[in-house]
């Protein structure tokens, strides 16, 4: 028997030209904190479109949110937001900016200047400001979920926070915004979204045919259309279709539906966050480097769903469940490789120290990972030392 509560109030506006819909989504007298990253939206015309759609509103712009956003930058944004009396936080960017917008909405509302520990304990203010998102990078699903992954430079930690009140009220997903992304960011997005599906799927089987069947569809879409986004020689219309399909699939992969009522295993993500915290490597590339090795380590506990993955997504035939499961891992690794991502820690291009990663996991209190809580520091050490 499974049970769940599914809360997803995000109003989605999907399609080319939808940034104009902001005009109907934001109150005419709103004071909007327009949060953005390192400046891509200033160069590719997205900021102009946002300002045009919001004409008449008071806009307070705050740029400089880092890829892997930091708490310290958000402390500065908090001071600005409070001083200017903002009443809506609009994140315009990729997952980092949208995560930051959600966290900032709580920081502005709370009655203190350093609420990190309070937020770590899950105590978010009931008056968290409303959040909206204009997404410019398809990957995280942040535009439809309640999670912010935030790094504190001072504490040397990158942690996920979940604040249901910060889940965006609305999100604009215009696939044409993806045109200016680098090939590397496109690759990253597909691999990140694929991993999100897998971590809500590859545990032990429960009675959730809707979630599993939908997850398999999303994975097949990512496998079919991901390469078309990045391989030379796709026609213009193929590229347009690929951007649409990937943007929608990445949103659906982490909006709460797939994970409803099913056991989940976010250990690849937690180890990946630690790798990013220590070495600054792109989020998705940490996942592709860890996951194949983690799957092999967990083959026996995950055998049934791995075999199902093999049959339904990779078309692997055969009676021997363990063999099909092992082949599913090989096929997943091959897909990550085709998407241009590293498939083992040694391919990350750094002098890799597993102990530094374990130290981060210990300080983040992430030492009982996996759907059974059985992936501890020794297992992580083994997973990371796989060559
Ligand atoms: O900062 P700007 O100048 O905007 O440039 C960004 C950034 O350098 C650039 N970019 C974004 N849209 C662009 C663009 N460049 C050109 N054209 C565009 N249209 O891309 C770079 C990477 O952006 P970022 O937002 O960091 O990427 P992503 O969307 O992959 O987000 C990664 C962050 O999300 C967190 C990760 O940990 C990481 O901090 N995650 C959040 C999750 C969630 N909220 O549920 C789940 C994920 O698993 C993930 O952990
Ligand atoms: Zn991710």
PDB file of C-alpha atoms in Angstrom, residues 51-297:
ATOM      1  CA  UNK A  51      11.150  44.073 -18.164  1.00  0.00           C
ATOM      2  CA  UNK A  52       8.801  44.645 -21.113  1.00  0.00           C
ATOM      3  CA  UNK A  53       6.270  42.172 -19.695  1.00  0.00           C
ATOM      4  CA  UNK A  54       6.493  43.797 -16.249  1.00  0.00           C
ATOM      5  CA  UNK A  55       6.166  47.383 -17.495  1.00  0.00           C
ATOM      6  CA  UNK A  56       4.646  49.582 -14.798  1.00  0.00           C
ATOM      7  CA  UNK A  57       5.822  47.472 -11.844  1.00  0.00           C
ATOM      8  CA  UNK A  58       8.554  48.629  -9.537  1.00  0.00           C
ATOM      9  CA  UNK A  59      11.529  46.381 -10.259  1.00  0.00           C
ATOM     10  CA  UNK A  60      14.513  45.913  -7.947  1.00  0.00           C
ATOM     11  CA  UNK A  61      17.188  44.041  -9.886  1.00  0.00           C
ATOM     12  CA  UNK A  62      19.814  41.977  -8.064  1.00  0.00           C
ATOM     13  CA  UNK A  63      22.420  40.114 -10.119  1.00  0.00           C
ATOM     14  CA  UNK A  64      25.473  38.051  -9.313  1.00  0.00           C
ATOM     15  CA  UNK A  65      23.904  34.848  -8.044  1.00  0.00           C
ATOM     16  CA  UNK A  66      26.568  32.220  -8.626  1.00  0.00           C
ATOM     17  CA  UNK A  67      26.169  28.842 -10.308  1.00  0.00           C
ATOM     18  CA  UNK A  68      25.828  26.849  -7.058  1.00  0.00           C
ATOM     19  CA  UNK A  69      24.413  29.849  -5.230  1.00  0.00           C
ATOM     20  CA  UNK A  70      25.905  31.028  -1.973  1.00  0.00           C
ATOM     21  CA  UNK A  71      24.163  32.012   1.221  1.00  0.00           C
ATOM     22  CA  UNK A  72      26.499  34.965   1.628  1.00  0.00           C
ATOM     23  CA  UNK A  73      25.359  36.511  -1.687  1.00  0.00           C
ATOM     24  CA  UNK A  74      21.770  35.975  -0.596  1.00  0.00           C
ATOM     25  CA  UNK A  75      22.452  37.792   2.666  1.00  0.00           C
ATOM     26  CA  UNK A  76      23.324  40.853   0.569  1.00  0.00           C
ATOM     27  CA  UNK A  77      20.212  40.362  -1.559  1.00  0.00           C
ATOM     28  CA  UNK A  78      18.155  40.083   1.628  1.00  0.00           C
ATOM     29  CA  UNK A  79      19.295  43.483   2.840  1.00  0.00           C
ATOM     30  CA  UNK A  80      18.429  44.990  -0.541  1.00  0.00           C
ATOM     31  CA  UNK A  81      15.032  43.278  -0.706  1.00  0.00           C
ATOM     32  CA  UNK A  82      14.052  44.382   2.800  1.00  0.00           C
ATOM     33  CA  UNK A  83      15.210  47.960   2.260  1.00  0.00           C
ATOM     34  CA  UNK A  84      13.184  48.230  -0.952  1.00  0.00           C
ATOM     35  CA  UNK A  85      10.043  46.552   0.412  1.00  0.00           C
ATOM     36  CA  UNK A  86       9.809  43.866  -2.256  1.00  0.00           C
ATOM     37  CA  UNK A  87       6.759  41.621  -2.207  1.00  0.00           C
ATOM     38  CA  UNK A  88       7.587  39.086  -4.938  1.00  0.00           C
ATOM     39  CA  UNK A  89      10.866  37.346  -5.756  1.00  0.00           C
ATOM     40  CA  UNK A  90      11.205  36.555  -9.465  1.00  0.00           C
ATOM     41  CA  UNK A  91      14.127  34.284 -10.333  1.00  0.00           C
ATOM     42  CA  UNK A  92      15.224  34.610 -13.966  1.00  0.00           C
ATOM     43  CA  UNK A  93      17.826  31.992 -14.802  1.00  0.00           C
ATOM     44  CA  UNK A  94      18.755  28.352 -14.334  1.00  0.00           C
ATOM     45  CA  UNK A  95      18.332  26.128 -11.304  1.00  0.00           C
ATOM     46  CA  UNK A  96      20.852  28.120  -9.280  1.00  0.00           C
ATOM     47  CA  UNK A  97      18.918  31.370  -9.630  1.00  0.00           C
ATOM     48  CA  UNK A  98      15.548  29.716  -9.048  1.00  0.00           C
ATOM     49  CA  UNK A  99      16.877  27.888  -5.964  1.00  0.00           C
ATOM     50  CA  UNK A 100      18.296  31.181  -4.742  1.00  0.00           C
ATOM     51  CA  UNK A 101      14.983  32.988  -5.324  1.00  0.00           C
ATOM     52  CA  UNK A 102      13.153  30.439  -3.163  1.00  0.00           C
ATOM     53  CA  UNK A 103      15.688  30.644  -0.355  1.00  0.00           C
ATOM     54  CA  UNK A 104      15.783  34.423  -0.546  1.00  0.00           C
ATOM     55  CA  UNK A 105      11.992  34.624  -0.267  1.00  0.00           C
ATOM     56  CA  UNK A 106      12.306  32.994   3.158  1.00  0.00           C
ATOM     57  CA  UNK A 107      15.385  35.020   4.186  1.00  0.00           C
ATOM     58  CA  UNK A 108      13.670  38.345   3.501  1.00  0.00           C
ATOM     59  CA  UNK A 109      10.610  37.299   5.475  1.00  0.00           C
ATOM     60  CA  UNK A 110      12.365  35.941   8.545  1.00  0.00           C
ATOM     61  CA  UNK A 111      13.088  38.183  11.487  1.00  0.00           C
ATOM     62  CA  UNK A 112      16.879  37.662  11.670  1.00  0.00           C
ATOM     63  CA  UNK A 113      19.978  38.188   9.575  1.00  0.00           C
ATOM     64  CA  UNK A 114      21.632  34.788   9.831  1.00  0.00           C
ATOM     65  CA  UNK A 115      18.866  32.151   9.661  1.00  0.00           C
ATOM     66  CA  UNK A 116      21.050  29.316   8.260  1.00  0.00           C
ATOM     67  CA  UNK A 117      20.784  27.084  11.356  1.00  0.00           C
ATOM     68  CA  UNK A 118      17.081  27.762  11.712  1.00  0.00           C
ATOM     69  CA  UNK A 119      16.506  26.787   8.076  1.00  0.00           C
ATOM     70  CA  UNK A 120      18.702  23.688   8.469  1.00  0.00           C
ATOM     71  CA  UNK A 121      16.294  22.589  11.199  1.00  0.00           C
ATOM     72  CA  UNK A 122      13.399  23.011   8.742  1.00  0.00           C
ATOM     73  CA  UNK A 123      11.919  26.056  10.481  1.00  0.00           C
ATOM     74  CA  UNK A 124      10.866  28.348   7.599  1.00  0.00           C
ATOM     75  CA  UNK A 125       8.734  31.455   8.058  1.00  0.00           C
ATOM     76  CA  UNK A 126       5.014  31.181   7.374  1.00  0.00           C
ATOM     77  CA  UNK A 127       5.215  34.546   5.605  1.00  0.00           C
ATOM     78  CA  UNK A 128       7.816  33.418   3.037  1.00  0.00           C
ATOM     79  CA  UNK A 129       7.367  35.797   0.085  1.00  0.00           C
ATOM     80  CA  UNK A 130       5.729  34.480  -3.080  1.00  0.00           C
ATOM     81  CA  UNK A 131       8.171  33.285  -5.748  1.00  0.00           C
ATOM     82  CA  UNK A 132       7.964  33.204  -9.534  1.00  0.00           C
ATOM     83  CA  UNK A 133      10.425  31.754 -12.048  1.00  0.00           C
ATOM     84  CA  UNK A 134      11.437  32.437 -15.618  1.00  0.00           C
ATOM     85  CA  UNK A 135      13.506  29.378 -16.423  1.00  0.00           C
ATOM     86  CA  UNK A 136      16.441  29.647 -18.842  1.00  0.00           C
ATOM     87  CA  UNK A 137      18.100  26.241 -18.357  1.00  0.00           C
ATOM     88  CA  UNK A 138      16.247  22.905 -18.387  1.00  0.00           C
ATOM     89  CA  UNK A 139      17.688  20.576 -15.752  1.00  0.00           C
ATOM     90  CA  UNK A 140      16.689  20.784 -12.135  1.00  0.00           C
ATOM     91  CA  UNK A 141      12.884  21.064 -11.996  1.00  0.00           C
ATOM     92  CA  UNK A 142      13.498  23.773  -9.385  1.00  0.00           C
ATOM     93  CA  UNK A 143      10.839  25.927 -11.037  1.00  0.00           C
ATOM     94  CA  UNK A 144       8.163  23.481  -9.831  1.00  0.00           C
ATOM     95  CA  UNK A 145       9.539  22.115  -6.586  1.00  0.00           C
ATOM     96  CA  UNK A 146      10.118  23.239  -3.023  1.00  0.00           C
ATOM     97  CA  UNK A 147      13.870  22.572  -2.862  1.00  0.00           C
ATOM     98  CA  UNK A 148      16.795  25.006  -2.782  1.00  0.00           C
ATOM     99  CA  UNK A 149      20.359  23.741  -2.819  1.00  0.00           C
ATOM    100  CA  UNK A 150      22.458  26.441  -1.186  1.00  0.00           C
ATOM    101  CA  UNK A 151      26.158  26.653  -0.312  1.00  0.00           C
ATOM    102  CA  UNK A 152      27.574  28.518   2.631  1.00  0.00           C
ATOM    103  CA  UNK A 153      31.130  29.673   1.994  1.00  0.00           C
ATOM    104  CA  UNK A 154      31.666  30.373   5.680  1.00  0.00           C
ATOM    105  CA  UNK A 155      30.479  26.923   6.734  1.00  0.00           C
ATOM    106  CA  UNK A 156      32.007  25.160   3.722  1.00  0.00           C
ATOM    107  CA  UNK A 157      28.747  23.266   3.094  1.00  0.00           C
ATOM    108  CA  UNK A 158      26.335  22.711   0.202  1.00  0.00           C
ATOM    109  CA  UNK A 159      22.944  21.573   1.505  1.00  0.00           C
ATOM    110  CA  UNK A 160      19.442  20.941   0.182  1.00  0.00           C
ATOM    111  CA  UNK A 161      16.591  22.781   1.939  1.00  0.00           C
ATOM    112  CA  UNK A 162      12.896  22.084   1.471  1.00  0.00           C
ATOM    113  CA  UNK A 163      10.399  24.896   2.052  1.00  0.00           C
ATOM    114  CA  UNK A 164       6.946  24.148   0.675  1.00  0.00           C
ATOM    115  CA  UNK A 165       5.910  27.800   0.981  1.00  0.00           C
ATOM    116  CA  UNK A 166       8.671  28.799  -1.425  1.00  0.00           C
ATOM    117  CA  UNK A 167       7.518  26.490  -4.212  1.00  0.00           C
ATOM    118  CA  UNK A 168       7.098  28.880  -7.160  1.00  0.00           C
ATOM    119  CA  UNK A 169       3.548  30.156  -7.621  1.00  0.00           C
ATOM    120  CA  UNK A 170       4.205  30.369 -11.347  1.00  0.00           C
ATOM    121  CA  UNK A 171       6.909  29.351 -13.786  1.00  0.00           C
ATOM    122  CA  UNK A 172       7.501  30.447 -17.361  1.00  0.00           C
ATOM    123  CA  UNK A 173       9.101  27.749 -19.501  1.00  0.00           C
ATOM    124  CA  UNK A 174       9.952  29.176 -22.909  1.00  0.00           C
ATOM    125  CA  UNK A 175      12.131  26.622 -24.740  1.00  0.00           C
ATOM    126  CA  UNK A 176      13.570  29.323 -27.012  1.00  0.00           C
ATOM    127  CA  UNK A 177      15.439  30.697 -23.970  1.00  0.00           C
ATOM    128  CA  UNK A 178      17.661  27.601 -24.185  1.00  0.00           C
ATOM    129  CA  UNK A 179      19.140  28.680 -27.533  1.00  0.00           C
ATOM    130  CA  UNK A 180      21.992  30.613 -25.931  1.00  0.00           C
ATOM    131  CA  UNK A 181      23.121  27.745 -23.669  1.00  0.00           C
ATOM    132  CA  UNK A 182      26.537  26.211 -24.222  1.00  0.00           C
ATOM    133  CA  UNK A 183      26.753  22.611 -25.313  1.00  0.00           C
ATOM    134  CA  UNK A 184      28.144  21.713 -21.901  1.00  0.00           C
ATOM    135  CA  UNK A 185      25.130  23.175 -20.090  1.00  0.00           C
ATOM    136  CA  UNK A 186      22.743  21.359 -22.433  1.00  0.00           C
ATOM    137  CA  UNK A 187      24.529  18.073 -21.757  1.00  0.00           C
ATOM    138  CA  UNK A 188      24.423  18.757 -18.048  1.00  0.00           C
ATOM    139  CA  UNK A 189      20.700  19.440 -18.082  1.00  0.00           C
ATOM    140  CA  UNK A 190      19.773  16.171 -19.765  1.00  0.00           C
ATOM    141  CA  UNK A 191      21.980  14.115 -17.445  1.00  0.00           C
ATOM    142  CA  UNK A 192      20.684  15.894 -14.332  1.00  0.00           C
ATOM    143  CA  UNK A 193      17.038  15.313 -15.299  1.00  0.00           C
ATOM    144  CA  UNK A 194      17.709  11.659 -16.160  1.00  0.00           C
ATOM    145  CA  UNK A 195      19.344  11.167 -12.776  1.00  0.00           C
ATOM    146  CA  UNK A 196      16.375  12.754 -11.002  1.00  0.00           C
ATOM    147  CA  UNK A 197      14.074  10.160 -12.547  1.00  0.00           C
ATOM    148  CA  UNK A 198      16.422   7.328 -11.637  1.00  0.00           C
ATOM    149  CA  UNK A 199      16.760   8.342  -8.005  1.00  0.00           C
ATOM    150  CA  UNK A 200      12.988   8.186  -7.578  1.00  0.00           C
ATOM    151  CA  UNK A 201      12.770   4.898  -9.460  1.00  0.00           C
ATOM    152  CA  UNK A 202      15.733   2.697  -8.761  1.00  0.00           C
ATOM    153  CA  UNK A 203      14.950   1.441  -5.268  1.00  0.00           C
ATOM    154  CA  UNK A 204      12.637  -1.447  -4.373  1.00  0.00           C
ATOM    155  CA  UNK A 205       9.381  -1.965  -6.289  1.00  0.00           C
ATOM    156  CA  UNK A 206       6.096  -0.804  -4.748  1.00  0.00           C
ATOM    157  CA  UNK A 207       2.581  -0.586  -6.143  1.00  0.00           C
ATOM    158  CA  UNK A 208       3.138   2.559  -8.225  1.00  0.00           C
ATOM    159  CA  UNK A 209       2.640   1.667 -11.900  1.00  0.00           C
ATOM    160  CA  UNK A 210       1.667   5.259 -12.736  1.00  0.00           C
ATOM    161  CA  UNK A 211       4.861   6.744 -11.299  1.00  0.00           C
ATOM    162  CA  UNK A 212       7.094   4.017 -12.773  1.00  0.00           C
ATOM    163  CA  UNK A 213       5.468   4.091 -16.196  1.00  0.00           C
ATOM    164  CA  UNK A 214       5.677   7.866 -16.363  1.00  0.00           C
ATOM    165  CA  UNK A 215       9.291   7.817 -15.202  1.00  0.00           C
ATOM    166  CA  UNK A 216      10.138   5.337 -17.969  1.00  0.00           C
ATOM    167  CA  UNK A 217       8.474   7.596 -20.540  1.00  0.00           C
ATOM    168  CA  UNK A 218      10.477  10.570 -19.307  1.00  0.00           C
ATOM    169  CA  UNK A 219      13.727   8.582 -19.464  1.00  0.00           C
ATOM    170  CA  UNK A 220      12.975   7.427 -23.017  1.00  0.00           C
ATOM    171  CA  UNK A 221      12.251  11.036 -24.030  1.00  0.00           C
ATOM    172  CA  UNK A 222      15.553  12.200 -22.507  1.00  0.00           C
ATOM    173  CA  UNK A 223      17.448   9.391 -24.245  1.00  0.00           C
ATOM    174  CA  UNK A 224      15.798  10.081 -27.595  1.00  0.00           C
ATOM    175  CA  UNK A 225      15.915  13.876 -27.599  1.00  0.00           C
ATOM    176  CA  UNK A 226      18.924  14.687 -25.412  1.00  0.00           C
ATOM    177  CA  UNK A 227      21.519  13.819 -28.034  1.00  0.00           C
ATOM    178  CA  UNK A 228      19.621  15.826 -30.671  1.00  0.00           C
ATOM    179  CA  UNK A 229      20.141  18.930 -28.571  1.00  0.00           C
ATOM    180  CA  UNK A 230      23.893  18.650 -28.694  1.00  0.00           C
ATOM    181  CA  UNK A 231      24.874  16.677 -31.780  1.00  0.00           C
ATOM    182  CA  UNK A 232      25.861  18.617 -34.881  1.00  0.00           C
ATOM    183  CA  UNK A 233      23.644  18.127 -37.898  1.00  0.00           C
ATOM    184  CA  UNK A 234      20.169  18.233 -36.317  1.00  0.00           C
ATOM    185  CA  UNK A 235      17.772  20.306 -38.413  1.00  0.00           C
ATOM    186  CA  UNK A 236      16.368  23.551 -37.011  1.00  0.00           C
ATOM    187  CA  UNK A 237      12.945  22.034 -36.432  1.00  0.00           C
ATOM    188  CA  UNK A 238      14.510  18.989 -34.730  1.00  0.00           C
ATOM    189  CA  UNK A 239      16.408  21.327 -32.417  1.00  0.00           C
ATOM    190  CA  UNK A 240      13.220  23.271 -31.619  1.00  0.00           C
ATOM    191  CA  UNK A 241      11.394  20.044 -30.832  1.00  0.00           C
ATOM    192  CA  UNK A 242      14.315  18.789 -28.774  1.00  0.00           C
ATOM    193  CA  UNK A 243      14.345  21.969 -26.662  1.00  0.00           C
ATOM    194  CA  UNK A 244      10.604  21.660 -26.054  1.00  0.00           C
ATOM    195  CA  UNK A 245      10.747  17.992 -25.123  1.00  0.00           C
ATOM    196  CA  UNK A 246      13.774  18.310 -22.864  1.00  0.00           C
ATOM    197  CA  UNK A 247      12.432  21.369 -21.068  1.00  0.00           C
ATOM    198  CA  UNK A 248       9.126  19.685 -20.314  1.00  0.00           C
ATOM    199  CA  UNK A 249      10.697  16.351 -19.365  1.00  0.00           C
ATOM    200  CA  UNK A 250      13.165  18.024 -16.989  1.00  0.00           C
ATOM    201  CA  UNK A 251      10.309  19.866 -15.308  1.00  0.00           C
ATOM    202  CA  UNK A 252       8.235  16.719 -14.899  1.00  0.00           C
ATOM    203  CA  UNK A 253      11.224  14.752 -13.617  1.00  0.00           C
ATOM    204  CA  UNK A 254      11.327  16.681 -10.355  1.00  0.00           C
ATOM    205  CA  UNK A 255       7.977  18.333  -9.713  1.00  0.00           C
ATOM    206  CA  UNK A 256       6.932  15.780  -7.079  1.00  0.00           C
ATOM    207  CA  UNK A 257       4.793  13.458  -9.182  1.00  0.00           C
ATOM    208  CA  UNK A 258       7.329  10.685  -9.806  1.00  0.00           C
ATOM    209  CA  UNK A 259       8.363  10.541  -6.174  1.00  0.00           C
ATOM    210  CA  UNK A 260       4.829  10.452  -4.764  1.00  0.00           C
ATOM    211  CA  UNK A 261       4.561   7.520  -2.382  1.00  0.00           C
ATOM    212  CA  UNK A 262       7.617   5.650  -3.652  1.00  0.00           C
ATOM    213  CA  UNK A 263      10.909   4.946  -1.851  1.00  0.00           C
ATOM    214  CA  UNK A 264      13.717   7.172  -3.100  1.00  0.00           C
ATOM    215  CA  UNK A 265      17.486   7.103  -3.047  1.00  0.00           C
ATOM    216  CA  UNK A 266      19.175  10.502  -3.330  1.00  0.00           C
ATOM    217  CA  UNK A 267      22.644   9.219  -2.441  1.00  0.00           C
ATOM    218  CA  UNK A 268      24.139  10.065  -5.858  1.00  0.00           C
ATOM    219  CA  UNK A 269      22.924  13.643  -5.393  1.00  0.00           C
ATOM    220  CA  UNK A 270      24.252  13.969  -1.850  1.00  0.00           C
ATOM    221  CA  UNK A 271      27.670  12.636  -2.855  1.00  0.00           C
ATOM    222  CA  UNK A 272      27.541  14.876  -5.939  1.00  0.00           C
ATOM    223  CA  UNK A 273      26.733  17.976  -3.877  1.00  0.00           C
ATOM    224  CA  UNK A 274      29.737  17.194  -1.688  1.00  0.00           C
ATOM    225  CA  UNK A 275      31.974  16.888  -4.778  1.00  0.00           C
ATOM    226  CA  UNK A 276      30.728  20.256  -6.051  1.00  0.00           C
ATOM    227  CA  UNK A 277      31.253  21.807  -2.624  1.00  0.00           C
ATOM    228  CA  UNK A 278      34.840  20.580  -2.430  1.00  0.00           C
ATOM    229  CA  UNK A 279      35.938  20.843  -6.070  1.00  0.00           C
ATOM    230  CA  UNK A 280      33.459  23.249  -7.726  1.00  0.00           C
ATOM    231  CA  UNK A 281      32.534  20.763 -10.452  1.00  0.00           C
ATOM    232  CA  UNK A 282      29.235  21.210 -12.386  1.00  0.00           C
ATOM    233  CA  UNK A 283      26.352  19.505 -10.595  1.00  0.00           C
ATOM    234  CA  UNK A 284      25.392  17.089 -13.397  1.00  0.00           C
ATOM    235  CA  UNK A 285      28.966  15.956 -13.990  1.00  0.00           C
ATOM    236  CA  UNK A 286      29.316  14.877 -10.390  1.00  0.00           C
ATOM    237  CA  UNK A 287      26.188  12.747 -10.821  1.00  0.00           C
ATOM    238  CA  UNK A 288      27.330  10.983 -13.985  1.00  0.00           C
ATOM    239  CA  UNK A 289      30.705  10.306 -12.353  1.00  0.00           C
ATOM    240  CA  UNK A 290      29.146   8.708  -9.270  1.00  0.00           C
ATOM    241  CA  UNK A 291      25.990   6.970 -10.376  1.00  0.00           C
ATOM    242  CA  UNK A 292      27.319   4.015 -12.445  1.00  0.00           C
ATOM    243  CA  UNK A 293      29.666   3.027  -9.664  1.00  0.00           C
ATOM    244  CA  UNK A 294      26.934   3.465  -7.041  1.00  0.00           C
ATOM    245  CA  UNK A 295      24.537   1.326  -9.070  1.00  0.00           C
ATOM    246  CA  UNK A 296      27.106  -1.460  -9.318  1.00  0.00           C
ATOM    247  CA  UNK A 297      27.715  -1.254  -5.595  1.00  0.00           C
TER     248      UNK A 297
END
